[in-house]
PDB file of C-alpha atoms in Angstrom:
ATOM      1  CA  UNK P   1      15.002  52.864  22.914  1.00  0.00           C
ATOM      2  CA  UNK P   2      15.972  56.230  22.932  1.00  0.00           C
ATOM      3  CA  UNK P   3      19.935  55.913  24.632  1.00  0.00           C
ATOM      4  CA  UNK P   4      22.440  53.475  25.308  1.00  0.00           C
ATOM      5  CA  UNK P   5      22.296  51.782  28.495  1.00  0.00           C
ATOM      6  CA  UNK P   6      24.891  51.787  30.707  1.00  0.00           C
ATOM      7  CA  UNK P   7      26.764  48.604  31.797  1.00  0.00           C
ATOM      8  CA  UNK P   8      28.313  48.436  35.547  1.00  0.00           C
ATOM      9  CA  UNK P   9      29.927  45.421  36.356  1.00  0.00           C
ATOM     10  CA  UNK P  10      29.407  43.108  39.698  1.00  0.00           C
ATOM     11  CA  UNK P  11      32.421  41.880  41.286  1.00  0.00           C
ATOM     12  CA  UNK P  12      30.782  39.926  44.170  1.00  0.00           C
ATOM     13  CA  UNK P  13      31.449  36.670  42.400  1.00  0.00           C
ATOM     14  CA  UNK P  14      35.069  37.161  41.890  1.00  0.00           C
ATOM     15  CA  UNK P  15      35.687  38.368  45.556  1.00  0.00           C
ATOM     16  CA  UNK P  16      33.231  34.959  46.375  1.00  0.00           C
ATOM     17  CA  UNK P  17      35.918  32.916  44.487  1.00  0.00           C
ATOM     18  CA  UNK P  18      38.504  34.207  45.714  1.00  0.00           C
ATOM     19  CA  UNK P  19      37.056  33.359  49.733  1.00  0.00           C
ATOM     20  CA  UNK P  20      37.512  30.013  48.606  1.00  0.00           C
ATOM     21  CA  UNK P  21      40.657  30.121  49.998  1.00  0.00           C
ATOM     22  CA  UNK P  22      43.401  31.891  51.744  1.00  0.00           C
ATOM     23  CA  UNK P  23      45.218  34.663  49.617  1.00  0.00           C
ATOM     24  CA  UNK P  24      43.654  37.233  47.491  1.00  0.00           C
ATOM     25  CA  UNK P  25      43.399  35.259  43.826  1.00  0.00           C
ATOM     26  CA  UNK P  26      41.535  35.835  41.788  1.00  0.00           C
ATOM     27  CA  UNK P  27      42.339  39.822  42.202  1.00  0.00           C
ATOM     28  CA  UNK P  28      39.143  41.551  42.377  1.00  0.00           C
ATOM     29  CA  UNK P  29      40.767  44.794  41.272  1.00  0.00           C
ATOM     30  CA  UNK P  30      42.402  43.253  38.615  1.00  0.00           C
ATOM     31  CA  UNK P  31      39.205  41.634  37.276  1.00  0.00           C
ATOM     32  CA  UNK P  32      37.835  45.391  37.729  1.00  0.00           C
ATOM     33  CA  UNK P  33      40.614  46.543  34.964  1.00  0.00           C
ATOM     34  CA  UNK P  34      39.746  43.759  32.618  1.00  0.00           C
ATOM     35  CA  UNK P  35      35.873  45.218  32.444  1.00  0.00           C
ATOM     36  CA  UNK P  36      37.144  48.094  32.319  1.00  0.00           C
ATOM     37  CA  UNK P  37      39.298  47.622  29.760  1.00  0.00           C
ATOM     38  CA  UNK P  38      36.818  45.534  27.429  1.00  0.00           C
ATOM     39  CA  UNK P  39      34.415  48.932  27.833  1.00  0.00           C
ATOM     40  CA  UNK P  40      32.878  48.443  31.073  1.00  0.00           C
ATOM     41  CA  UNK P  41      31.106  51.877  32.380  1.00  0.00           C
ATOM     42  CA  UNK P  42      31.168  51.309  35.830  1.00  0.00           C
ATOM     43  CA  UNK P  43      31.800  48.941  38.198  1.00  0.00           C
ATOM     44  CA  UNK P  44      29.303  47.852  41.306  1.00  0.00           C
ATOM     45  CA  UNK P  45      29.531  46.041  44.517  1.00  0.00           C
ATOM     46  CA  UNK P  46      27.674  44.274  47.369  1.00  0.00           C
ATOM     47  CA  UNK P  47      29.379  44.287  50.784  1.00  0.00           C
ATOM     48  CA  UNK P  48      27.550  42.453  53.160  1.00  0.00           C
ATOM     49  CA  UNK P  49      28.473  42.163  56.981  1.00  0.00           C
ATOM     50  CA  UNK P  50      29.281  38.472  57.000  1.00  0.00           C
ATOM     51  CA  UNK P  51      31.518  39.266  54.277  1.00  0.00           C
ATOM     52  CA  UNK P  52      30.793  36.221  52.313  1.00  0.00           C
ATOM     53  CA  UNK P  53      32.734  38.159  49.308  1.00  0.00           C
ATOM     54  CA  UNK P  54      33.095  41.637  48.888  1.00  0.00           C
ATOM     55  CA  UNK P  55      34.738  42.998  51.654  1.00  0.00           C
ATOM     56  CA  UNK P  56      35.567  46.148  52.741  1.00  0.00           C
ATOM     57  CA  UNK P  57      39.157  46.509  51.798  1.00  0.00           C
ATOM     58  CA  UNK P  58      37.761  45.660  48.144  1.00  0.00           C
ATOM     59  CA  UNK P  59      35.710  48.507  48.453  1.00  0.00           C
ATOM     60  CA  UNK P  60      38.480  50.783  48.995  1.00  0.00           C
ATOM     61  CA  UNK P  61      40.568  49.201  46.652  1.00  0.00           C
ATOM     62  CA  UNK P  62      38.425  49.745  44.081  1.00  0.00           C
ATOM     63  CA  UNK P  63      37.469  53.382  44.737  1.00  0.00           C
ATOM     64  CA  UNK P  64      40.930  54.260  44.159  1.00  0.00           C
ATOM     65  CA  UNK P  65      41.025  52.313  40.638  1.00  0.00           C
ATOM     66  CA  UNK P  66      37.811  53.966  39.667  1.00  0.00           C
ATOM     67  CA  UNK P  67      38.288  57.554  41.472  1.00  0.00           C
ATOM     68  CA  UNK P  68      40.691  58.757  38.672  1.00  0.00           C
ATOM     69  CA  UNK P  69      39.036  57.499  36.147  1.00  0.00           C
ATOM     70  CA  UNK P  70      36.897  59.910  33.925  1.00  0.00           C
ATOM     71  CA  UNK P  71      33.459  58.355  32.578  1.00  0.00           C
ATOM     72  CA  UNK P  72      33.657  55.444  34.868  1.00  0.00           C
ATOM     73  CA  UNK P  73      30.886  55.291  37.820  1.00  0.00           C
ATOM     74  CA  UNK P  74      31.680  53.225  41.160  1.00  0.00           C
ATOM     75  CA  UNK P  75      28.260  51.599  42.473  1.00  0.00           C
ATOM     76  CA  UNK P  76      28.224  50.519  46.130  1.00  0.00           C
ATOM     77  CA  UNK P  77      24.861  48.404  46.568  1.00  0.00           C
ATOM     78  CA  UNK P  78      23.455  47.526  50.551  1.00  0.00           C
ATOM     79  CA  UNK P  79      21.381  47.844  53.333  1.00  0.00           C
ATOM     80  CA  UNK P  80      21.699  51.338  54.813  1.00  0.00           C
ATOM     81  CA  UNK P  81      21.028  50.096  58.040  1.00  0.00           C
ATOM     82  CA  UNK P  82      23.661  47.572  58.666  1.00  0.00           C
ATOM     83  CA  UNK P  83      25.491  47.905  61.325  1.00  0.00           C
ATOM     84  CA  UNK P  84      29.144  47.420  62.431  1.00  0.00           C
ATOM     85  CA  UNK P  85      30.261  43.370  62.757  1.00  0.00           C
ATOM     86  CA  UNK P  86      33.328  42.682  63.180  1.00  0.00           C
ATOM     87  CA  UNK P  87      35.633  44.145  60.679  1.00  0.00           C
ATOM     88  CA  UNK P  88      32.840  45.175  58.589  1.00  0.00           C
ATOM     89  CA  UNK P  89      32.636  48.880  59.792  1.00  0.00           C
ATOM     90  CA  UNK P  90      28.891  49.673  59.000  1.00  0.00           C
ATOM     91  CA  UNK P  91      27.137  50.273  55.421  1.00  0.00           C
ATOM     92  CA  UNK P  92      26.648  53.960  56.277  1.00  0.00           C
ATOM     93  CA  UNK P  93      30.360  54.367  57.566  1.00  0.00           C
ATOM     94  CA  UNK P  94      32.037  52.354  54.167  1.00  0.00           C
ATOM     95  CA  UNK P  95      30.253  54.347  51.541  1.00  0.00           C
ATOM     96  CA  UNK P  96      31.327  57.439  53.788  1.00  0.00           C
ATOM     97  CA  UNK P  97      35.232  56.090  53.625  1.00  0.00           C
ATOM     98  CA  UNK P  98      34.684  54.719  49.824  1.00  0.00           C
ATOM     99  CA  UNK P  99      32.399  57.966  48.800  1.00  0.00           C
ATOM    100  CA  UNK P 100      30.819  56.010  45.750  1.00  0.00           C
ATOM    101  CA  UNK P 101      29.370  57.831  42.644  1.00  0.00           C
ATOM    102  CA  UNK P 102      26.508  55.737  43.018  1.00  0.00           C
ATOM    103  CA  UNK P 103      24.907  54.274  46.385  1.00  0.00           C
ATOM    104  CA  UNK P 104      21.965  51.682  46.195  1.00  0.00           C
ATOM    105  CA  UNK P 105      20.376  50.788  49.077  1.00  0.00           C
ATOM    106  CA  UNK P 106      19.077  47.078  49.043  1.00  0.00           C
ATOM    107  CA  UNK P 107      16.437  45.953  51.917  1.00  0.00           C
ATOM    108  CA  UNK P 108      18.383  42.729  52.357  1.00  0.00           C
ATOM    109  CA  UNK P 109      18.399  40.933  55.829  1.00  0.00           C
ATOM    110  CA  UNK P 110      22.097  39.363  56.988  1.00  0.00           C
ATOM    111  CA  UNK P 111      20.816  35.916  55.875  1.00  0.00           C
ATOM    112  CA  UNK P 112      19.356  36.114  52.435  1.00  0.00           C
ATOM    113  CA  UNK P 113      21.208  34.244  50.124  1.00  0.00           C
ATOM    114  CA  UNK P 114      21.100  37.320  47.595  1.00  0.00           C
ATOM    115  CA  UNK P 115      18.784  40.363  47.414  1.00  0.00           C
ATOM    116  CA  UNK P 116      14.990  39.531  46.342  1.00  0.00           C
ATOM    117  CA  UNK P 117      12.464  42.139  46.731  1.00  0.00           C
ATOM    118  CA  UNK P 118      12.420  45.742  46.542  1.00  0.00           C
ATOM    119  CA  UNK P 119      11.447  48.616  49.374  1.00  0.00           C
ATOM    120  CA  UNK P 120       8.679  48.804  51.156  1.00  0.00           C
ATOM    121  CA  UNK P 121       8.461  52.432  51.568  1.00  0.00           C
ATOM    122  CA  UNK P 122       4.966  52.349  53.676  1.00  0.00           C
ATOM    123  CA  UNK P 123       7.290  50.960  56.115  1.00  0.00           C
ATOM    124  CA  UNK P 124      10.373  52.185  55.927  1.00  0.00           C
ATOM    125  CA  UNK P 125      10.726  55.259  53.873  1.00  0.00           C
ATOM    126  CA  UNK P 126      10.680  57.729  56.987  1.00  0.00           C
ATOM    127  CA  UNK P 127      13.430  55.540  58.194  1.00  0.00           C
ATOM    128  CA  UNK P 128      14.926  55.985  54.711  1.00  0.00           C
ATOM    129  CA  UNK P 129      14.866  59.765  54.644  1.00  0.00           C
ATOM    130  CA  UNK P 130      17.395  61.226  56.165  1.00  0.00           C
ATOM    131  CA  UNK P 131      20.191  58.439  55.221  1.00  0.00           C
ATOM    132  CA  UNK P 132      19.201  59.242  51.933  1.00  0.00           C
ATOM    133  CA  UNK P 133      19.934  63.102  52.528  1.00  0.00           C
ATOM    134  CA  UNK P 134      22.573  62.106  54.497  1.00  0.00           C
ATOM    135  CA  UNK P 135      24.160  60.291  51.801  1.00  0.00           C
ATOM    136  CA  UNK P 136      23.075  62.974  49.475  1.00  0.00           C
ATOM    137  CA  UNK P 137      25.544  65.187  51.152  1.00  0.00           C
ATOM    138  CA  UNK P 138      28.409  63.258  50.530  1.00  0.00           C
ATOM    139  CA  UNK P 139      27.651  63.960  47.176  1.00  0.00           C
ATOM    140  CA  UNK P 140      26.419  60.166  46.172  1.00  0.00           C
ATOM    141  CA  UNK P 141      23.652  59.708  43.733  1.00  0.00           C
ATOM    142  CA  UNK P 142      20.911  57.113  45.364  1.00  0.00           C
ATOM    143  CA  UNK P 143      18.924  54.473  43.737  1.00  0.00           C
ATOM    144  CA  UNK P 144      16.418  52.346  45.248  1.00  0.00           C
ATOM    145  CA  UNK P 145      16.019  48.391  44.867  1.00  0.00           C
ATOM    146  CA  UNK P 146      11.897  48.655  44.193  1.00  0.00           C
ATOM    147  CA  UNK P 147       9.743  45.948  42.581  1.00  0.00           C
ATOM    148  CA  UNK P 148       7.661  47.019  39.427  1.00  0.00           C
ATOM    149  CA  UNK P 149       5.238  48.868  42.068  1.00  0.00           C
ATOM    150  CA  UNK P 150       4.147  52.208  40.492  1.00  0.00           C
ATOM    151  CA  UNK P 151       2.761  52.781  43.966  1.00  0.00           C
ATOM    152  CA  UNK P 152       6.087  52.366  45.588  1.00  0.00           C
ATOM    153  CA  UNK P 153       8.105  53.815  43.025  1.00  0.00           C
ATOM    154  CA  UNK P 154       5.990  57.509  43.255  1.00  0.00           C
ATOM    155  CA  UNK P 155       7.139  56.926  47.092  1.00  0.00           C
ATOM    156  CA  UNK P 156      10.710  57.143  46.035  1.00  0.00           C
ATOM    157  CA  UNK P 157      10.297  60.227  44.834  1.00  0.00           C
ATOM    158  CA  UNK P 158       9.046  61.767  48.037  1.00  0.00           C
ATOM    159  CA  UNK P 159      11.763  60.612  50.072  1.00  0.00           C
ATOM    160  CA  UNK P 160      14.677  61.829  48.021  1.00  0.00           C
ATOM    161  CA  UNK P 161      15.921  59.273  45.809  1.00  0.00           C
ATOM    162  CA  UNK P 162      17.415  60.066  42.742  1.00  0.00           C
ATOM    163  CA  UNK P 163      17.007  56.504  40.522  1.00  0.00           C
ATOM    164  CA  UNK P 164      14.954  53.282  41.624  1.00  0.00           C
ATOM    165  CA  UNK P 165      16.351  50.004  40.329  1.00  0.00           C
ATOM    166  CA  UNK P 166      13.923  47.871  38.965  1.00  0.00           C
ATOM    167  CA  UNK P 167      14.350  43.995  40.386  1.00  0.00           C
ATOM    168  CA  UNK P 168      14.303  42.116  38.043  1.00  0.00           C
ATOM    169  CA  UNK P 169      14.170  38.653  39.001  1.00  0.00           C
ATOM    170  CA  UNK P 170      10.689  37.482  38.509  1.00  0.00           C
ATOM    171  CA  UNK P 171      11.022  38.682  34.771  1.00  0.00           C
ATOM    172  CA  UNK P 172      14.347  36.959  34.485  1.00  0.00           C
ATOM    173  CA  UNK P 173      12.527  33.659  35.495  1.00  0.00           C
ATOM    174  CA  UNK P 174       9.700  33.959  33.516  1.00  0.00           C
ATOM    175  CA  UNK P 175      11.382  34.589  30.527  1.00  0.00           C
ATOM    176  CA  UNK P 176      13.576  31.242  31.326  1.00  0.00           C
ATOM    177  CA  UNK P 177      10.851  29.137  31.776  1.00  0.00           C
ATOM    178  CA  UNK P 178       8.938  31.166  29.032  1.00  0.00           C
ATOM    179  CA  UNK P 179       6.269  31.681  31.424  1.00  0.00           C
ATOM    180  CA  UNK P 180       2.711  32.099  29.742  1.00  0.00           C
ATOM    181  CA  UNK P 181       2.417  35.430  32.112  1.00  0.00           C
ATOM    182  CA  UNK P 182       5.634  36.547  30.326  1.00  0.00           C
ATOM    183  CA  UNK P 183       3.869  39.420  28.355  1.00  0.00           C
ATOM    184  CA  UNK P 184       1.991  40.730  31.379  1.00  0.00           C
ATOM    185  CA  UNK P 185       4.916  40.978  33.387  1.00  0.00           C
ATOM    186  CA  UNK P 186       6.982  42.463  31.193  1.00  0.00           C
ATOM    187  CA  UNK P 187       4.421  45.215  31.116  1.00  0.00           C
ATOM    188  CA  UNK P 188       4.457  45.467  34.809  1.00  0.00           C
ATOM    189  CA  UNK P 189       8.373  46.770  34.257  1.00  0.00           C
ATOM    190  CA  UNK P 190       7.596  48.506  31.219  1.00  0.00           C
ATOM    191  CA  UNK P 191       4.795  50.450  33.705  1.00  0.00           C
ATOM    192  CA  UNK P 192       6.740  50.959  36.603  1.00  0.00           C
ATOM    193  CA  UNK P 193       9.458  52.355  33.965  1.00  0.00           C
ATOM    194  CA  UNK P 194       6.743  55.168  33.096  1.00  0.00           C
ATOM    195  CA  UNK P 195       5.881  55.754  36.496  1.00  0.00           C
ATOM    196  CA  UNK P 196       9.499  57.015  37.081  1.00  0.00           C
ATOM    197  CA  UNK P 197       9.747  58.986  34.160  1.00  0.00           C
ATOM    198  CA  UNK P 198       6.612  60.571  35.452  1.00  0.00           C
ATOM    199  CA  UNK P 199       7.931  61.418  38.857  1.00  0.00           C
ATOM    200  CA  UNK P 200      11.298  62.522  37.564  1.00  0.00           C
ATOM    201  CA  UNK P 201      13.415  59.880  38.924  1.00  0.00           C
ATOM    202  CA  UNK P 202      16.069  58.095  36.778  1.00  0.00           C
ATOM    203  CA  UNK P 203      16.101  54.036  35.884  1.00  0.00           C
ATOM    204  CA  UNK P 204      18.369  51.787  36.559  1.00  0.00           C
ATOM    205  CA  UNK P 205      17.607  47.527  36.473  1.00  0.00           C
ATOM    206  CA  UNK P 206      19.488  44.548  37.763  1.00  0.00           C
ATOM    207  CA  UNK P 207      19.243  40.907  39.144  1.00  0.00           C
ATOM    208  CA  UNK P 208      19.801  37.744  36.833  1.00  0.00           C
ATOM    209  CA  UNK P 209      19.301  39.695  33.418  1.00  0.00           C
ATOM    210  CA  UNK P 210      21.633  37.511  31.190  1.00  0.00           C
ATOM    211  CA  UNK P 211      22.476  37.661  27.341  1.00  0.00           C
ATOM    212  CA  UNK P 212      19.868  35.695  26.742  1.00  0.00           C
ATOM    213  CA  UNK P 213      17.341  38.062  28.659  1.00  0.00           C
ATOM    214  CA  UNK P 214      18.813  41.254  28.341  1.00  0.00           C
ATOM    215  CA  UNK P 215      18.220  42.349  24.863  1.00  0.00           C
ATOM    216  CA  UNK P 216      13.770  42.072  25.559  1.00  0.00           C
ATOM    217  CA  UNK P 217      14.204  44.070  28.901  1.00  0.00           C
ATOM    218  CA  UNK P 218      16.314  46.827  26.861  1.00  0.00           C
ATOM    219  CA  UNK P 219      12.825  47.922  25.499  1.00  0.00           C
ATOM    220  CA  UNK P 220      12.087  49.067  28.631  1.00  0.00           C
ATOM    221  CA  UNK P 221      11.838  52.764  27.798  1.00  0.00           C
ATOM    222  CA  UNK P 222      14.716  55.276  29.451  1.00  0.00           C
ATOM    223  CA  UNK P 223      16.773  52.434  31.204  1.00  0.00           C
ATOM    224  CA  UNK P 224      20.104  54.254  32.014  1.00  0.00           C
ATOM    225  CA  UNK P 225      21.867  51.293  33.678  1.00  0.00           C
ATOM    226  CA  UNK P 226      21.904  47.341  34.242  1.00  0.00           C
ATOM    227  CA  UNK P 227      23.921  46.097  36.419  1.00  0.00           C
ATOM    228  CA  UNK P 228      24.945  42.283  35.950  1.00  0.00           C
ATOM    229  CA  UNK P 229      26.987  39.874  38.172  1.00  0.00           C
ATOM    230  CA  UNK P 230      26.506  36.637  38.528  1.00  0.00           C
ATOM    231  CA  UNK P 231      25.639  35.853  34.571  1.00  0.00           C
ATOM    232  CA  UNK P 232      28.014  37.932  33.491  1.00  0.00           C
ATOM    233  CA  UNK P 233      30.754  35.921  35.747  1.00  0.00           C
ATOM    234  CA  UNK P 234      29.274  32.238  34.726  1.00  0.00           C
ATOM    235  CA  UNK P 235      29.622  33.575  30.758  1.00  0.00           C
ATOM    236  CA  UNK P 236      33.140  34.816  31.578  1.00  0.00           C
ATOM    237  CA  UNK P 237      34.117  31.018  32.244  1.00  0.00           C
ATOM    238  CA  UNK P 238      32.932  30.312  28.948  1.00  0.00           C
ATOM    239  CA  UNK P 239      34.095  32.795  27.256  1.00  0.00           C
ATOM    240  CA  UNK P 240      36.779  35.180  28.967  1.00  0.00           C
ATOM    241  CA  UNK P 241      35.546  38.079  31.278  1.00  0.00           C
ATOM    242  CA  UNK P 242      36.345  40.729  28.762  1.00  0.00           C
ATOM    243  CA  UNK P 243      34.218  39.214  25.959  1.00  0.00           C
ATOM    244  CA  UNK P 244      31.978  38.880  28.151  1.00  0.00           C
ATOM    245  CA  UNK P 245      31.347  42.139  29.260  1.00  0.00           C
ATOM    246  CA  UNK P 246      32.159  42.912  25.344  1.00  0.00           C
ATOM    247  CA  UNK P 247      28.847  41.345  24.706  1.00  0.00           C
ATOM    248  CA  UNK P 248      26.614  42.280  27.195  1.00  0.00           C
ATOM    249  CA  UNK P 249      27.800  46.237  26.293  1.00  0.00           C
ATOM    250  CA  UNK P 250      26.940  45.395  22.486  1.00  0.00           C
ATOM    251  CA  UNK P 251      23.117  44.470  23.583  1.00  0.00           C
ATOM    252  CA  UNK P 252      23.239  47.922  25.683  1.00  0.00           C
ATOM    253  CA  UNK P 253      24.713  50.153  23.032  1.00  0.00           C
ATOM    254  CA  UNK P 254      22.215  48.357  20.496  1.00  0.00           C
TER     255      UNK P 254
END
């Protein structure tokens, strides 16, 4: 490992709790400070049209607790070509009101439980384009929700991304079941990793790495960023948010 990793927090789960009923407890910009505050370096969210917890008044909420803030990147993860629905204005209008450090764009549908496979650039990356130079513009960094596809990934490149962000589900439930194809999977990431570096683009990772998972996928070469949610919120029940995220930063600073 040649850096320290980069740990952005995901809200989504605190905003889910807190649509659990009327009122806005559990604060999602008060949960932001405590990351924050326990060393956090960034914080990322999912706003999805039906709204099912990160909304968009979150979104602007916590731009202006992270705007100020020196060091401290705001990450605004969705699909670029979600519309407007009711109150939800549009993904392409929010991260124009919200003007993120960080925009990934996520091919998830309006129904998916939570996001689970990366781009297919073959068939959408001239779509892709110019929101991505769009977005560019506005001065936002992109990153790409790819699988472990060094194929895909050298796609990326050619239609402006910055990063890719490796999913990295299937190697979360391998390791958890310590699948027998563990090894060659791992390798799959630790190849698609490479393929980046080769074509220039930065690497960040994210989807059900854990404590227990996290410190094996850190030898992924170059990884600038993780960004962890729903783990991170289950340990935080356990154990407090901010030693929670105290921990998870400790395996990415290792």
């Amino acid at each position: 490992m040649s850096q320290a990793t980069a740990l952005s927090v995901n809200l989504n789960k605190i905003a889910l709790l807190r649509n659990s009923r009327e009122g806005s407890y559990p604060s999602v910009v008060a949960h932001a400070q405590v990351c924050l505050d326990a060393g956090a370096d960034g914080i990322t969210v999912h706003p999805r049209p039906d709204q099912r917890h990160i909304r968009p008044s979150d979104v602007m909420d916590l731009t202006s607790l992270v705007a100020p803030l020196d060091g401290i990147e705001f990450n605004v993860e969705g699909n670029p070509f979600a519309g407007p629905q009711g109150s939800y204005p549009g993904f392409m209008e929010l991260v124009a009101q919200s003007q993120p450090d960080q925009c990934t764009l996520v091919p998830d549908s309006d129904d998916q439980l939570t996001s689970d496979h990366g781009f297919n650039l073959k068939q959408s990356g001239a779509r892709l384009e110019p929101i991505i130079q769009r977005l560019k513009d506005q001065g936002c960094r992109i990153s790409l929700f790819m699988d472990p596809d060094p194929e895909q990934i050298r796609l990326a490149k050619n239609v402006g991304a910055d990063r890719i962000e490796l999913y990295t589900g299937p190697y979360a439930e391998a390791f958890g079941q310590q699948s027998d194809n563990l090894d060659n999977l791992f390798q799959t990431y630790v190849e698609a990793a490479e393929t980046a570096a080769e074509q220039g683009l930065g690497l960040n990772a994210g989807h059900d790495l854990n404590l227990e998972n996290l410190p094996r996928f850190r030898q992924v070469k170059d990884l600038l960023e993780v960004s962890i949610g729903h783990a991170l919120t289950v340990d935080s029940i356990a154990m407090g948010m901010a030693e929670a995220v105290k921990r998870y930063r400790a395996i990415c600073q290792a």
